[in-house]
């Protein structure tokens, strides 16, 4: 997800630039000013209250803003990011935005502030009044709006400066020049946003084979808790010794061990473009843990993929693996295979629902050949990756 707020005084050109940005980055546009003007046009009760405030140049209440923003976000749950214009306009609204994005398991990735001298702003707004007939673009009201901006809105900048996501840029010059400055900031921001995928599916669905290939193609870091455990056990490390017994019986290892494994890998790869997780989450607790770990490291989940194969196919693949040159200890006995599949069936529904609720889950038919499945997966990941850029 890419979430941007465009910031700056009235008349600085936020609306003009926003229109260019939403097209380029495929973002949902939320302009509180536009929403309020629409409410006024439709003569809703909220619009009528807002009208009296707007024509005087004041700010409408934070309560009213929460109401309209929540409504607007609820109609756009399936988007890959938001561009906020005219919001947050007070420090209270900055906290509101934090809460709203937290609910969506995301962040504000950057706030870009357009800066221009006051006399130029006034000139621009007076010129706009002639074109757009905005009732608040008359001289006396402009003065109030600029005063409101200095008193109530500038503190929002401090809030985001402290978070390290505030980027001031020059808002003067041609539309094209300003746009280039904006794109520069956004492209740098995008490079820092990780793309994280969770691969789900029953034992034998090909998560390992496909996960490694996807990681290679998309330049992501592949994290398989199973493979990490194999290494730890072979190295006789402390984690390995704790995990051995569970691992050999095909039982899932305690969550504390899973956390430690994942966190070590995240720390080892500070410059990665993102991760592909395989083997975690195995249950709902681990789904929450993974969310928490990603958030702690300033990132979040981008996509969940469920590899679907019929139970019988799963069973056949695992018993074939037992007879291959690369057998796993837990594939060698039929009752262990059955136990692992049963464990998967009993836990997976909740995990799938967890991600489905967030509209981040895609089902992929994994019953075909390795190449066929990879083709479908590649499309799904590429699509999500491009949409998130
Ligand atoms: P704008 O189109 O962003 O310049 O907004 C026009 C007017 O709508 C402002 O002067 C305010 O009266 C009101 N408004 C827009 N967004 C907000 C907000 N986030 N908080 C309070 N008032 C707002």
Coordinates of C-alpha atoms and ligand atoms in Angstrom, one line a residue:
X1 CA 0.0 0.0 0.0
X2 CA 1.2 3.5 -0.8
X3 CA -0.4 6.3 1.3
X4 CA 0.5 9.9 0.6
X5 CA -0.8 13.2 2.0
X6 CA -0.4 16.3 0.0
X7 CA 0.0 19.3 2.3
X8 CA 0.3 23.0 2.1
X9 CA -1.6 26.3 2.3
X10 CA -4.8 27.0 0.4
X11 CA -4.1 27.9 -3.2
X12 CA -0.8 26.2 -3.4
X13 CA -2.0 23.7 -6.1
X14 CA -2.7 20.6 -4.1
X15 CA -5.8 19.7 -6.2
X16 CA -4.0 20.2 -9.5
X17 CA -1.1 18.1 -8.6
X18 CA -3.3 15.4 -6.9
X19 CA -5.1 14.8 -10.2
X20 CA -1.8 14.0 -11.9
X21 CA -0.6 11.8 -9.0
X22 CA -3.7 9.6 -8.7
X23 CA -3.4 8.6 -12.4
X24 CA 0.2 7.9 -12.3
X25 CA 0.2 5.8 -9.1
X26 CA -3.3 4.3 -9.2
X27 CA -4.3 5.8 -5.9
X28 CA -7.8 6.5 -4.4
X29 CA -8.2 10.2 -4.0
X30 CA -9.7 11.6 -0.8
X31 CA -10.1 15.4 -0.8
X32 CA -12.1 16.5 2.2
X33 CA -12.7 19.9 0.5
X34 CA -14.3 18.2 -2.6
X35 CA -16.3 15.8 -0.4
X36 CA -17.7 18.7 1.6
X37 CA -18.5 20.7 -1.5
X38 CA -20.4 17.7 -2.9
X39 CA -22.4 17.4 0.4
X40 CA -23.2 21.1 0.0
X41 CA -24.3 20.6 -3.6
X42 CA -26.6 17.7 -2.5
X43 CA -27.9 19.9 0.3
X44 CA -27.4 17.1 2.9
X45 CA -27.7 18.1 6.6
X46 CA -23.9 17.7 7.0
X47 CA -23.5 19.9 3.9
X48 CA -25.7 22.6 5.3
X49 CA -23.6 22.8 8.5
X50 CA -20.3 22.8 6.6
X51 CA -21.5 25.5 4.2
X52 CA -21.8 28.1 6.9
X53 CA -18.3 27.3 8.1
X54 CA -16.6 27.1 4.7
X55 CA -18.0 30.4 3.3
X56 CA -16.4 32.1 6.4
X57 CA -13.1 30.4 5.9
X58 CA -13.1 28.4 9.1
X59 CA -12.4 24.6 9.5
X60 CA -15.3 22.2 9.9
X61 CA -15.2 20.1 13.1
X62 CA -12.9 17.1 13.4
X63 CA -16.0 14.9 14.2
X64 CA -17.5 15.8 10.8
X65 CA -14.2 15.0 9.1
X66 CA -14.0 11.6 10.7
X67 CA -17.6 10.9 9.5
X68 CA -16.9 11.8 5.9
X69 CA -13.5 10.1 5.7
X70 CA -14.7 6.9 7.3
X71 CA -17.6 6.8 4.8
X72 CA -15.3 7.4 1.9
X73 CA -12.7 4.9 2.9
X74 CA -15.4 2.2 3.4
X75 CA -16.3 2.5 -0.3
X76 CA -12.6 2.0 -1.3
X77 CA -11.4 -1.0 0.6
X78 CA -9.9 -2.7 -2.4
X79 CA -7.4 -0.1 -3.3
X80 CA -3.7 -0.1 -3.3
X81 CA -3.3 3.2 -1.6
X82 CA -4.7 6.6 -0.9
X83 CA -3.9 10.2 -1.7
X84 CA -5.2 12.5 1.0
X85 CA -5.7 16.2 0.1
X86 CA -6.8 18.8 2.6
X87 CA -6.5 16.2 5.4
X88 CA -5.1 16.0 8.0
X89 CA -5.6 19.7 8.6
X90 CA -5.3 19.7 12.4
X91 CA -3.2 17.8 14.9
X92 CA -6.3 15.9 16.0
X93 CA -6.9 14.8 12.4
X94 CA -3.3 13.6 12.2
X95 CA -4.1 11.2 15.0
X96 CA -7.4 10.3 13.3
X97 CA -5.4 9.4 10.1
X98 CA -3.0 7.3 12.1
X99 CA -5.9 5.4 13.6
X100 CA -7.6 4.9 10.2
X101 CA -4.5 3.6 8.6
X102 CA -3.7 1.4 11.6
X103 CA -7.2 -0.2 11.0
X104 CA -6.1 -0.9 7.5
X105 CA -2.7 -2.3 8.8
X106 CA -0.9 0.4 7.0
X107 CA 0.9 3.8 7.4
X108 CA 1.2 7.2 6.0
X109 CA 4.3 6.7 3.8
X110 CA 5.0 10.3 3.0
X111 CA 3.6 13.8 3.5
X112 CA 4.6 16.2 0.7
X113 CA 4.3 19.8 1.5
X114 CA 4.0 22.4 -1.3
X115 CA 5.5 25.7 -0.4
X116 CA 4.8 29.1 -2.0
X117 CA 5.0 32.8 -0.9
X118 CA 1.7 34.2 0.5
X119 CA 1.2 36.9 -2.2
X120 CA 1.4 34.2 -4.9
X121 CA -1.2 32.1 -3.1
X122 CA -3.6 35.0 -2.9
X123 CA -3.2 35.8 -6.6
X124 CA -3.8 32.2 -7.5
X125 CA -7.0 31.9 -5.4
X126 CA -8.4 35.2 -6.8
X127 CA -7.7 33.9 -10.3
X128 CA -9.4 30.5 -9.4
X129 CA -12.5 32.4 -8.1
X130 CA -13.1 33.7 -11.6
X131 CA -12.8 30.2 -13.1
X132 CA -14.4 27.9 -10.5
X133 CA -16.7 30.3 -8.7
X134 CA -15.6 29.1 -5.3
X135 CA -17.4 31.2 -2.7
X136 CA -14.4 30.9 -0.3
X137 CA -11.9 32.4 -2.8
X138 CA -12.8 36.0 -2.1
X139 CA -10.2 38.3 -0.4
X140 CA -11.6 38.5 3.1
X141 CA -12.2 34.7 3.3
X142 CA -8.8 34.0 1.9
X143 CA -7.2 35.9 4.8
X144 CA -9.2 33.9 7.3
X145 CA -8.2 30.6 5.6
X146 CA -4.5 31.6 5.6
X147 CA -4.8 32.5 9.3
X148 CA -6.5 29.1 10.1
X149 CA -3.7 27.4 8.2
X150 CA -1.0 29.0 10.2
X151 CA -2.7 28.5 13.5
X152 CA -4.2 25.0 13.1
X153 CA -2.6 23.2 10.2
X154 CA 1.1 24.0 10.4
X155 CA 1.4 21.9 13.6
X156 CA 0.5 18.9 11.6
X157 CA 3.8 19.3 9.7
X158 CA 5.7 19.0 13.0
X159 CA 3.8 15.8 13.8
X160 CA 5.1 14.2 10.5
X161 CA 8.5 15.7 10.7
X162 CA 9.0 13.9 13.9
X163 CA 8.0 10.7 12.2
X164 CA 10.5 11.3 9.5
X165 CA 8.0 11.3 6.6
X166 CA 7.7 15.0 5.9
X167 CA 9.0 16.3 2.6
X168 CA 8.8 20.0 1.8
X169 CA 9.1 21.0 -1.9
X170 CA 9.0 24.2 -3.9
X171 CA 5.4 24.8 -5.0
X172 CA 6.3 27.6 -7.5
X173 CA 7.1 27.3 -11.2
X174 CA 5.2 25.4 -13.9
X175 CA 2.7 22.6 -13.1
X176 CA 5.1 20.2 -14.8
X177 CA 8.2 21.3 -12.8
X178 CA 6.3 21.0 -9.5
X179 CA 5.0 17.6 -10.6
X180 CA 8.6 16.4 -11.3
X181 CA 9.6 17.4 -7.7
X182 CA 6.6 15.4 -6.4
X183 CA 7.4 12.3 -8.4
X184 CA 11.0 12.5 -7.2
X185 CA 9.9 12.3 -3.6
X186 CA 7.3 9.6 -4.3
X187 CA 9.7 7.4 -6.3
X188 CA 12.2 7.5 -3.4
X189 CA 9.5 6.7 -1.0
X190 CA 8.4 3.7 -3.1
X191 CA 11.9 2.3 -3.1
X192 CA 11.7 2.1 0.6
X193 CA 8.4 0.3 0.8
X194 CA 8.7 -3.4 1.0
X195 CA 6.5 -5.8 -0.8
X196 CA 5.6 -8.7 1.5
X197 CA 3.9 -11.9 0.5
X198 CA 2.6 -14.8 2.6
X199 CA 2.3 -18.2 0.8
X200 CA -0.3 -20.4 2.3
X201 CA -1.5 -23.9 1.3
X202 CA -1.5 -27.5 2.6
X203 CA 1.8 -29.5 2.9
X204 CA 2.8 -30.6 -0.5
X205 CA 1.1 -27.7 -2.3
X206 CA 4.4 -26.4 -3.7
X207 CA 4.9 -23.4 -1.4
X208 CA 8.7 -24.0 -1.2
X209 CA 9.3 -24.6 -4.9
X210 CA 7.1 -21.7 -6.0
X211 CA 8.2 -19.4 -3.2
X212 CA 11.9 -19.6 -4.1
X213 CA 11.2 -19.1 -7.7
X214 CA 9.0 -16.1 -7.1
X215 CA 11.6 -14.6 -4.7
X216 CA 14.2 -14.9 -7.4
X217 CA 12.0 -13.4 -10.2
X218 CA 10.8 -10.4 -8.1
X219 CA 14.1 -9.9 -6.2
X220 CA 12.5 -10.6 -2.8
X221 CA 13.9 -12.4 0.2
X222 CA 12.5 -15.9 0.7
X223 CA 11.9 -16.9 4.3
X224 CA 10.9 -20.4 5.0
X225 CA 10.6 -21.2 8.7
X226 CA 11.0 -24.9 7.9
X227 CA 14.3 -24.5 6.1
X228 CA 15.5 -22.1 8.8
X229 CA 14.8 -24.8 11.4
X230 CA 16.6 -27.4 9.4
X231 CA 19.7 -25.2 9.5
X232 CA 19.4 -24.4 13.2
X233 CA 19.0 -28.1 14.0
X234 CA 21.9 -29.1 11.9
X235 CA 24.1 -26.4 13.5
X236 CA 22.9 -27.5 17.0
X237 CA 22.1 -23.9 17.9
X238 CA 20.1 -23.1 21.0
X239 CA 16.9 -22.6 18.8
X240 CA 17.8 -25.8 16.9
X241 CA 18.0 -27.8 20.1
X242 CA 14.7 -26.4 21.4
X243 CA 13.0 -27.2 18.0
X244 CA 14.3 -30.7 17.2
X245 CA 11.8 -32.8 19.0
X246 CA 8.8 -30.9 17.6
X247 CA 10.2 -30.8 14.1
X248 CA 10.9 -34.5 13.8
X249 CA 7.4 -35.4 14.9
X250 CA 5.9 -33.0 12.4
X251 CA 4.4 -30.9 15.2
X252 CA 4.5 -27.1 14.8
X253 CA 7.3 -25.5 16.9
X254 CA 6.3 -23.1 19.8
X255 CA 5.5 -19.6 18.5
X256 CA 8.4 -18.0 20.4
X257 CA 10.8 -20.0 18.2
X258 CA 9.0 -18.9 15.1
X259 CA 9.2 -15.3 16.2
X260 CA 12.9 -15.5 16.8
X261 CA 13.6 -17.2 13.5
X262 CA 11.6 -14.6 11.5
X263 CA 13.0 -11.6 13.4
X264 CA 16.6 -12.8 12.8
X265 CA 15.9 -13.0 9.1
X266 CA 14.2 -9.6 8.9
X267 CA 17.2 -8.1 10.7
X268 CA 19.6 -9.8 8.4
X269 CA 18.0 -8.2 5.3
X270 CA 17.7 -4.4 6.0
X271 CA 17.9 -3.5 2.3
X272 CA 15.5 -6.0 0.8
X273 CA 12.6 -5.1 -1.5
X274 CA 10.4 -7.4 0.5
X275 CA 9.9 -10.9 1.8
X276 CA 8.1 -14.1 0.8
X277 CA 7.1 -16.0 3.8
X278 CA 6.6 -19.7 3.6
X279 CA 5.6 -21.9 6.5
X280 CA 4.3 -19.0 8.6
X281 CA 1.6 -18.2 9.6
X282 CA 0.5 -21.7 10.5
X283 CA -2.3 -20.6 12.8
X284 CA -4.2 -17.4 13.7
X285 CA -1.8 -16.6 16.6
X286 CA 1.1 -16.6 14.1
X287 CA -0.9 -14.4 11.7
X288 CA -1.1 -11.8 14.5
X289 CA 2.6 -12.3 15.3
X290 CA 3.6 -11.7 11.7
X291 CA 1.6 -8.6 11.6
X292 CA 3.2 -7.3 14.7
X293 CA 6.7 -8.2 13.5
X294 CA 6.2 -6.5 10.2
X295 CA 4.8 -3.4 11.8
X296 CA 7.7 -3.3 14.3
X297 CA 10.0 -3.2 11.3
X298 CA 8.0 -0.4 9.6
X299 CA 6.3 -2.5 7.0
X300 CA 3.2 -4.6 6.4
X301 CA 1.7 -7.4 4.4
X302 CA 1.0 -6.7 0.8
X303 CA -0.4 -10.0 -0.4
X304 CA -1.5 -13.4 0.8
X305 CA -1.7 -16.3 -1.7
X306 CA -3.4 -19.6 -1.0
X307 CA -2.2 -22.5 -3.1
X308 CA -5.1 -24.8 -3.5
X309 CA -4.7 -28.5 -4.0
X310 CA -7.1 -31.4 -3.3
X311 CA -6.2 -33.4 -0.1
X312 CA -5.5 -36.5 -2.1
X313 CA -3.1 -34.7 -4.4
X314 CA -1.3 -33.3 -1.4
X315 CA -0.9 -36.8 0.1
X316 CA 0.4 -38.2 -3.2
X317 CA 3.0 -35.4 -3.6
X318 CA 4.3 -35.9 0.0
X319 CA 4.6 -39.7 -0.3
X320 CA 6.4 -39.2 -3.7
X321 CA 8.8 -36.8 -2.0
X322 CA 9.5 -39.4 0.7
X323 CA 10.7 -41.7 -2.1
X324 CA 12.7 -39.0 -3.9
X325 CA 16.4 -38.1 -3.4
X326 CA 15.4 -35.3 -1.0
X327 CA 13.1 -36.9 1.6
X328 CA 12.1 -35.0 4.8
X329 CA 11.9 -37.0 8.0
X330 CA 8.3 -36.1 8.5
X331 CA 7.4 -37.4 5.0
X332 CA 8.6 -40.9 5.8
X333 CA 5.6 -42.2 7.7
X334 CA 2.0 -42.2 6.5
X335 CA 0.6 -41.3 9.9
X336 CA 2.9 -38.2 10.0
X337 CA 1.7 -37.0 6.6
X338 CA -1.9 -37.5 7.7
X339 CA -1.2 -35.6 10.9
X340 CA 0.3 -32.7 9.1
X341 CA -2.5 -32.4 6.6
X342 CA -5.1 -32.7 9.5
X343 CA -3.3 -30.0 11.4
X344 CA -3.3 -27.8 8.3
X345 CA -7.0 -28.3 7.7
X346 CA -7.9 -27.5 11.3
X347 CA -5.9 -24.2 11.4
X348 CA -5.9 -22.9 7.8
X349 CA -9.5 -21.7 7.6
X350 CA -9.0 -19.1 10.3
X351 CA -5.8 -17.8 8.7
X352 CA -7.4 -17.5 5.3
X353 CA -10.3 -15.6 6.8
X354 CA -7.9 -13.4 8.6
X355 CA -6.4 -12.2 5.3
X356 CA -9.6 -12.3 3.3
X357 CA -11.2 -9.8 5.6
X358 CA -8.4 -7.5 4.6
X359 CA -8.9 -8.1 0.8
X360 CA -5.3 -9.2 0.6
X361 CA -6.0 -12.8 -0.2
X362 CA -5.8 -14.5 -3.6
X363 CA -6.6 -18.1 -4.3
X364 CA -4.5 -19.9 -6.9
X365 CA -5.1 -23.4 -8.3
X366 CA -2.0 -25.3 -7.6
X367 CA -3.0 -28.7 -8.8
X368 CA -1.3 -28.4 -12.2
X369 CA 2.4 -28.9 -13.1
X370 CA 5.1 -26.8 -11.5
X371 CA 5.4 -24.6 -14.6
X372 CA 1.6 -24.1 -14.9
X373 CA 1.3 -23.1 -11.3
X374 CA 4.3 -20.7 -11.6
X375 CA 2.7 -19.0 -14.6
X376 CA -0.5 -18.3 -12.6
X377 CA 1.4 -17.2 -9.6
X378 CA 3.7 -14.9 -11.5
X379 CA 0.7 -13.1 -13.0
X380 CA -0.9 -12.7 -9.5
X381 CA 2.2 -11.4 -7.9
X382 CA 3.1 -9.1 -10.8
X383 CA -0.3 -7.6 -10.9
X384 CA -0.3 -6.9 -7.1
X385 CA 3.3 -5.6 -7.4
X386 CA 2.5 -3.2 -10.2
X387 CA -0.7 -2.1 -8.5
X388 CA 1.2 -1.3 -5.4
X389 CA 3.8 0.9 -7.2
Ligands
LIG1 P1 -10.1 22.9 0.4 O1 -10.8 22.5 -0.8 O2 -9.2 21.7 0.9 O3 -9.4 24.1 0.4 O4 -11.2 23.0 1.6 C1 -12.2 24.0 1.5 C2 -12.8 24.2 2.9 O5 -13.4 23.0 3.4 C3 -11.8 24.6 4.0 O6 -11.5 26.0 4.1 C4 -12.5 24.1 5.2 O7 -13.6 25.0 5.6 C5 -13.2 22.8 4.8 N1 -12.3 21.7 5.0 C6 -11.8 20.9 4.0 N2 -11.0 19.9 4.6 C7 -11.1 20.1 5.9 C8 -10.5 19.4 7.0 N3 -9.7 18.4 6.9 N4 -10.8 19.9 8.3 C9 -11.6 20.9 8.5 N5 -12.1 21.6 7.5 C10 -11.9 21.2 6.2

